Short mmCIF file of C-alpha atoms and ligand atoms in Angstrom, two decimals:
data_model
loop_
_atom_site.label_atom_id
_atom_site.label_comp_id
_atom_site.label_asym_id
_atom_site.label_seq_id
_atom_site.Cartn_x
_atom_site.Cartn_y
_atom_site.Cartn_z
CA MET A 209 30.67 9.35 -12.33
CA ILE A 210 27.95 9.05 -14.92
CA SER A 211 26.76 12.06 -16.86
CA GLU A 212 23.27 13.49 -16.46
CA GLU A 213 22.35 12.20 -19.90
CA GLN A 214 23.53 8.68 -19.05
CA TYR A 215 21.57 8.90 -15.84
CA TYR A 216 18.36 9.73 -17.71
CA LYS A 217 19.06 6.97 -20.22
CA VAL A 218 19.43 4.42 -17.46
CA GLN A 219 16.26 5.74 -15.83
CA ALA A 220 14.40 5.44 -19.14
CA ILE A 221 15.57 1.85 -19.61
CA ILE A 222 14.52 0.95 -16.06
CA ASP A 223 11.10 2.55 -16.58
CA GLY A 224 10.70 0.72 -19.89
CA ARG A 225 10.85 3.92 -22.01
CA ASN A 226 12.89 4.41 -25.14
CA PRO A 227 16.35 5.66 -24.01
CA ASN A 228 16.76 7.53 -27.30
CA LYS A 229 13.82 9.79 -26.49
CA ILE A 230 15.57 11.55 -23.64
CA ALA A 231 14.15 14.97 -24.51
CA LEU A 232 10.69 13.60 -23.80
CA ALA A 233 11.81 12.05 -20.54
CA ARG A 234 13.44 15.29 -19.43
CA ARG A 235 10.45 17.44 -20.23
CA THR A 236 8.31 15.44 -17.83
CA PHE A 237 10.95 15.63 -15.10
CA GLU A 238 9.41 17.24 -12.02
CA ASN A 239 10.73 20.53 -10.78
CA GLU A 240 12.21 20.27 -7.27
CA ASP A 241 11.33 23.92 -6.55
CA PHE A 242 7.60 23.21 -6.95
CA PRO A 243 6.95 19.77 -5.52
CA LEU A 244 3.20 20.38 -5.15
CA ARG A 245 2.67 21.48 -8.74
CA ARG A 246 -0.30 19.55 -10.18
CA ILE A 247 -0.67 17.59 -6.90
CA VAL A 248 -2.62 20.44 -5.27
CA LYS A 249 -5.63 21.64 -7.27
CA CYS A 250 -7.36 25.00 -7.47
CA ALA A 251 -10.57 24.76 -5.39
CA LYS A 252 -12.39 27.18 -7.73
CA CYS A 253 -11.93 25.35 -11.03
CA GLY A 254 -10.33 22.01 -10.11
CA VAL A 255 -7.26 22.49 -12.31
CA GLY A 256 -3.84 21.68 -10.83
CA LEU A 257 -1.62 24.49 -9.61
CA THR A 258 1.48 25.41 -11.51
CA GLY A 259 4.55 27.22 -10.20
CA ALA A 260 7.31 29.58 -11.25
CA TRP A 261 9.86 32.05 -9.92
CA SER A 262 9.08 35.73 -10.19
CA THR A 263 11.34 38.68 -9.57
CA GLY A 264 10.23 41.40 -7.18
CA LYS A 265 10.89 45.14 -7.38
CA CYS A 266 14.22 44.96 -5.58
CA GLY A 267 15.39 42.11 -7.81
CA LYS A 268 14.66 39.48 -5.17
CA LYS A 269 13.27 36.18 -6.47
CA TYR A 270 10.07 34.65 -5.13
CA ALA A 271 8.63 31.18 -5.80
CA TYR A 272 4.86 31.05 -6.33
CA TYR A 273 2.10 28.66 -7.21
CA TRP A 274 -1.06 29.68 -9.05
CA CYS A 275 -3.99 28.13 -10.90
CA ALA A 276 -2.77 26.72 -14.23
CA SER A 277 -6.08 27.61 -15.93
CA LYS A 278 -5.74 31.23 -14.65
CA CYS A 279 -9.31 31.26 -13.29
CA ASN A 280 -7.95 33.96 -10.97
CA TYR A 281 -4.63 35.72 -10.54
CA LYS A 282 -3.97 35.04 -6.86
CA CYS A 283 -0.42 33.87 -6.25
CA ILE A 284 0.37 31.46 -3.44
CA PRO A 285 3.91 31.65 -2.02
CA VAL A 286 5.54 28.19 -2.17
CA ASN A 287 6.44 28.20 1.53
CA TYR A 288 2.91 29.20 2.52
CA LEU A 289 1.30 26.28 0.68
CA GLU A 290 3.90 23.84 1.92
CA THR A 291 3.55 24.99 5.55
CA SER A 292 -0.23 24.66 5.32
CA LEU A 293 0.11 21.12 3.99
CA ILE A 294 2.65 20.11 6.64
CA THR A 295 0.37 21.55 9.36
CA LEU A 296 -2.51 19.50 7.97
CA LEU A 297 -0.37 16.36 7.84
CA LYS A 298 0.70 16.89 11.44
CA GLU A 299 -2.95 17.32 12.45
CA ILE A 300 -4.00 14.04 10.86
CA THR A 301 -0.97 12.09 12.11
CA PRO A 302 -2.38 9.31 14.28
CA LYS A 303 -1.76 9.45 18.03
CA GLU A 304 0.89 7.04 19.26
CA LYS A 305 -1.61 4.80 21.02
CA CYS A 306 -3.84 4.55 17.94
CA LEU A 307 -0.89 3.82 15.72
CA ASN A 308 0.42 1.09 18.01
CA LEU A 309 -3.01 -0.53 18.13
CA PHE A 310 -3.31 -0.30 14.37
CA MET A 311 0.09 -1.90 13.77
CA GLU A 312 -0.75 -4.66 16.24
CA PHE A 313 -3.96 -5.23 14.32
CA VAL A 314 -2.14 -5.42 10.97
CA TYR A 315 0.29 -7.88 12.50
CA LYS A 316 -2.50 -10.00 13.93
CA CYS A 317 -4.39 -10.07 10.61
CA TYR A 318 -1.23 -11.14 8.84
CA HIS A 319 -0.62 -14.00 11.24
CA ASN A 320 -4.26 -15.09 11.11
CA ARG A 321 -4.06 -15.26 7.34
CA LEU A 322 -0.70 -17.00 7.53
CA SER A 323 -1.99 -19.75 9.82
CA ARG A 324 -5.04 -20.26 7.58
CA LEU A 325 -2.74 -20.65 4.57
CA VAL A 326 -0.48 -23.10 6.41
CA LYS A 327 -3.56 -25.14 7.38
CA THR A 328 -4.82 -25.24 3.78
CA LYS A 329 -1.39 -26.23 2.52
CA ASN A 330 -1.05 -29.04 5.08
CA GLU A 331 -4.49 -30.38 4.16
CA ALA A 332 -3.54 -30.40 0.47
CA ASP A 333 -0.25 -32.16 1.30
CA ARG A 334 -2.12 -34.84 3.23
CA GLU A 335 -4.60 -35.34 0.38
CA ILE A 336 -1.75 -35.72 -2.14
CA GLU A 337 -0.13 -38.37 0.08
CA ASP A 338 -3.44 -40.27 0.40
CA LEU A 339 -3.94 -40.18 -3.36
CA LYS A 340 -0.42 -41.50 -3.96
CA ALA A 341 -1.13 -44.43 -1.61
CA LEU A 342 -4.41 -45.08 -3.39
CA ARG A 343 -2.64 -45.10 -6.75
CA LYS A 344 -0.15 -47.64 -5.45
CA ILE A 345 -2.95 -49.98 -4.32
CA LEU A 346 -4.68 -49.54 -7.67
CA VAL A 347 -1.55 -50.57 -9.56
CA GLU A 348 -1.04 -53.60 -7.31
CA LYS A 349 -4.66 -54.74 -7.74
CA ASN A 350 -4.43 -54.28 -11.48
CA LEU A 351 -1.20 -56.32 -11.66
CA SER A 352 -2.65 -59.14 -9.52
CA GLY A 353 -5.71 -59.23 -11.77
CA VAL A 354 -8.25 -58.01 -9.18
CA TYR A 355 -9.01 -54.87 -11.26
CA SER A 356 -9.46 -55.09 -15.02
CA ASP A 357 -7.53 -52.68 -17.24
CA GLU A 358 -10.73 -50.77 -17.88
CA ILE A 359 -11.41 -50.20 -14.16
CA PHE A 360 -7.73 -49.34 -13.69
CA ARG A 361 -7.84 -46.63 -16.37
CA GLU A 362 -11.08 -45.19 -15.05
CA GLN A 363 -9.88 -45.09 -11.42
CA SER A 364 -6.47 -43.84 -12.43
CA ALA A 365 -7.95 -40.88 -14.32
CA MET A 366 -10.08 -39.99 -11.28
CA ILE A 367 -7.04 -40.04 -8.98
CA GLU A 368 -5.00 -37.88 -11.39
CA ASP A 369 -7.85 -35.39 -11.55
CA LYS A 370 -8.05 -35.12 -7.74
CA MET A 371 -4.26 -34.88 -7.56
CA THR A 372 -4.21 -31.93 -9.98
CA ARG A 373 -6.88 -30.12 -7.94
CA ALA A 374 -5.00 -30.69 -4.65
CA GLN A 375 -1.81 -29.42 -6.30
CA ILE A 376 -3.58 -26.22 -7.39
CA VAL A 377 -4.88 -25.63 -3.84
CA LYS A 378 -1.36 -26.22 -2.54
CA ASP A 379 0.20 -23.75 -4.98
CA ASP A 380 -2.44 -21.11 -4.24
CA SER A 381 -1.66 -21.27 -0.55
CA THR A 382 2.08 -20.78 -1.05
CA ILE A 383 3.05 -18.05 1.38
CA ASN A 384 4.72 -14.92 0.09
CA LYS A 385 8.05 -14.70 1.80
CA TYR A 386 8.14 -10.96 2.35
CA ASN A 387 9.28 -9.77 5.69
CA ILE A 388 6.25 -8.68 7.73
CA ASP A 389 8.45 -7.14 10.44
CA ALA A 390 10.20 -4.92 7.91
CA VAL A 391 6.88 -3.95 6.31
CA THR A 392 5.19 -3.05 9.59
CA SER A 393 8.18 -1.12 10.91
CA PHE A 394 8.37 0.81 7.62
CA MET A 395 4.64 1.62 7.83
CA LYS A 396 4.99 2.69 11.44
CA THR A 397 7.87 5.07 10.71
CA LEU A 398 5.94 6.49 7.78
CA LEU A 399 2.76 7.05 9.78
CA ALA A 400 4.34 8.20 13.05
CA ASP A 401 4.90 11.75 11.76
CA LEU A 402 3.31 12.51 8.40
CA GLY A 403 4.79 16.01 8.35
CA GLU A 404 8.32 14.60 8.67
CA THR A 405 7.57 11.89 6.10
CA TYR A 406 6.51 14.67 3.72
CA ARG A 407 9.80 16.51 4.28
CA ARG A 408 11.88 13.38 3.67
CA SER A 409 10.02 12.33 0.51
CA THR A 410 11.11 12.73 -3.09
CA ILE A 411 8.52 14.09 -5.54
CA GLY A 412 7.69 10.55 -6.67
CA GLN A 413 7.19 9.41 -3.06
CA LEU A 414 5.11 12.53 -2.32
CA LYS A 415 2.64 11.62 -5.02
CA VAL A 416 2.21 8.14 -3.57
CA LEU A 417 2.00 9.42 0.01
CA LEU A 418 -0.49 12.22 -0.65
CA GLY A 419 -2.46 10.03 -3.08
CA SER A 420 -2.91 7.40 -0.39
CA ILE A 421 -3.99 9.90 2.28
CA PHE A 422 -6.10 12.12 0.01
CA PRO A 423 -7.46 9.85 -2.76
CA HIS A 424 -9.74 12.64 -4.06
CA GLY A 425 -6.90 15.13 -4.22
CA ILE A 426 -6.18 18.27 -2.24
CA ALA A 427 -7.62 21.63 -3.20
CA TRP A 428 -6.46 25.12 -2.23
CA ASP A 429 -9.36 27.48 -1.58
CA TYR A 430 -7.35 30.77 -1.42
CA THR A 431 -8.40 31.50 2.19
CA GLY A 432 -5.40 29.61 3.55
CA THR A 433 -7.05 26.22 3.97
CA LEU A 434 -6.74 22.96 2.14
CA ASN A 435 -9.92 21.00 1.55
CA PRO A 436 -8.93 17.40 1.84
CA GLN A 437 -11.05 14.28 1.96
CA ILE A 438 -9.04 11.87 4.02
CA SER A 439 -9.06 8.25 2.87
CA PRO A 440 -11.13 5.81 4.98
CA ILE A 441 -8.07 3.88 6.13
CA PHE A 442 -6.44 7.05 7.50
CA GLN A 443 -9.68 7.99 9.22
CA TYR A 444 -9.68 4.51 10.78
CA ILE A 445 -6.11 4.85 12.01
CA GLN A 446 -6.88 8.24 13.58
CA HIS A 447 -9.72 6.78 15.62
CA PHE A 448 -8.36 3.31 15.94
CA GLU A 449 -9.18 2.90 19.60
CA GLU A 450 -12.92 3.12 18.84
CA VAL A 451 -12.66 1.23 15.56
CA LEU A 452 -10.72 -1.67 17.02
CA SER A 453 -13.40 -3.08 19.31
CA HIS A 454 -15.84 -3.04 16.40
CA LEU A 455 -13.36 -4.75 14.07
CA GLU A 456 -12.55 -7.38 16.66
CA ARG A 457 -16.21 -8.26 16.94
CA VAL A 458 -16.72 -8.36 13.15
CA MET A 459 -13.57 -10.33 12.38
CA GLY A 460 -13.74 -12.59 15.40
CA LEU A 461 -10.33 -11.63 16.70
CA GLU A 462 -9.17 -11.88 20.27
CA PRO A 463 -9.41 -8.54 22.11
CA THR A 464 -6.10 -6.69 22.10
CA THR A 465 -6.35 -5.05 25.50
CA LYS A 466 -5.11 -7.35 28.21
CA ASP A 467 -5.15 -4.77 30.99
CA GLN A 468 -8.89 -4.88 31.61
CA PRO A 469 -9.77 -4.94 35.30
CA PRO A 470 -10.91 -8.32 36.60
CA ARG A 471 -14.65 -8.72 36.90
CA VAL A 472 -16.01 -8.42 40.39
CA PRO A 473 -18.52 -11.18 41.11
CA GLU A 474 -21.96 -9.89 42.06
ZN1 LIG B 232 -8.58 27.74 -10.98
#
């Protein structure tokens, strides 16, 4: 077992911070009791909420959030804010059909791009082979005295130049070998129930998740509602059935729906 201090030191090293400044690292450590601290803002003044425990009259402890700039003194029970956020996340979770269509679309885009890259790479390979053959002929003609040394040098430099350019094209089209199946299945699990994803997330993951859904932040307006602006991509996924036909036209993709009724001749 490693001690807590060792743990923070290792964390600091991994994050590229100075492991001897542990106090600094620990001060910024997020409090598990108040995961939404700073993530949710006060709708009145725009400052992030802060949180703390307070003791009631009977000695019972309550966890609250409130505006860190104290623009008002309304306390928000931790559970209340969290339930509101989970409700919102469940509301904006895409319907199964939309999500399936979206994932299919992502998959299709990936494979389209992949086949374009393969094509570019093959073309560059062919060009390199042609240039090699040309170089061989050039050498032979120079040796047999058909081409002077001057012509040889000039032609040789031209071939090398073309070769370098083809090599660059080839390298640029090198395909990233990440696993698209793993990526899409991860995305699908994440999007299938945003409320559940929220519950499973660590504070670090929460920031990424909520930041991607609500790029302009989430604000609490003290009437029990959150005022989110949902990111365009999440809006797309929610209405993906309608969006898809438009995208297919714009991007020149094959229609996804295969179950269209056959056309009756007039
Ligand atoms: Zn405020």
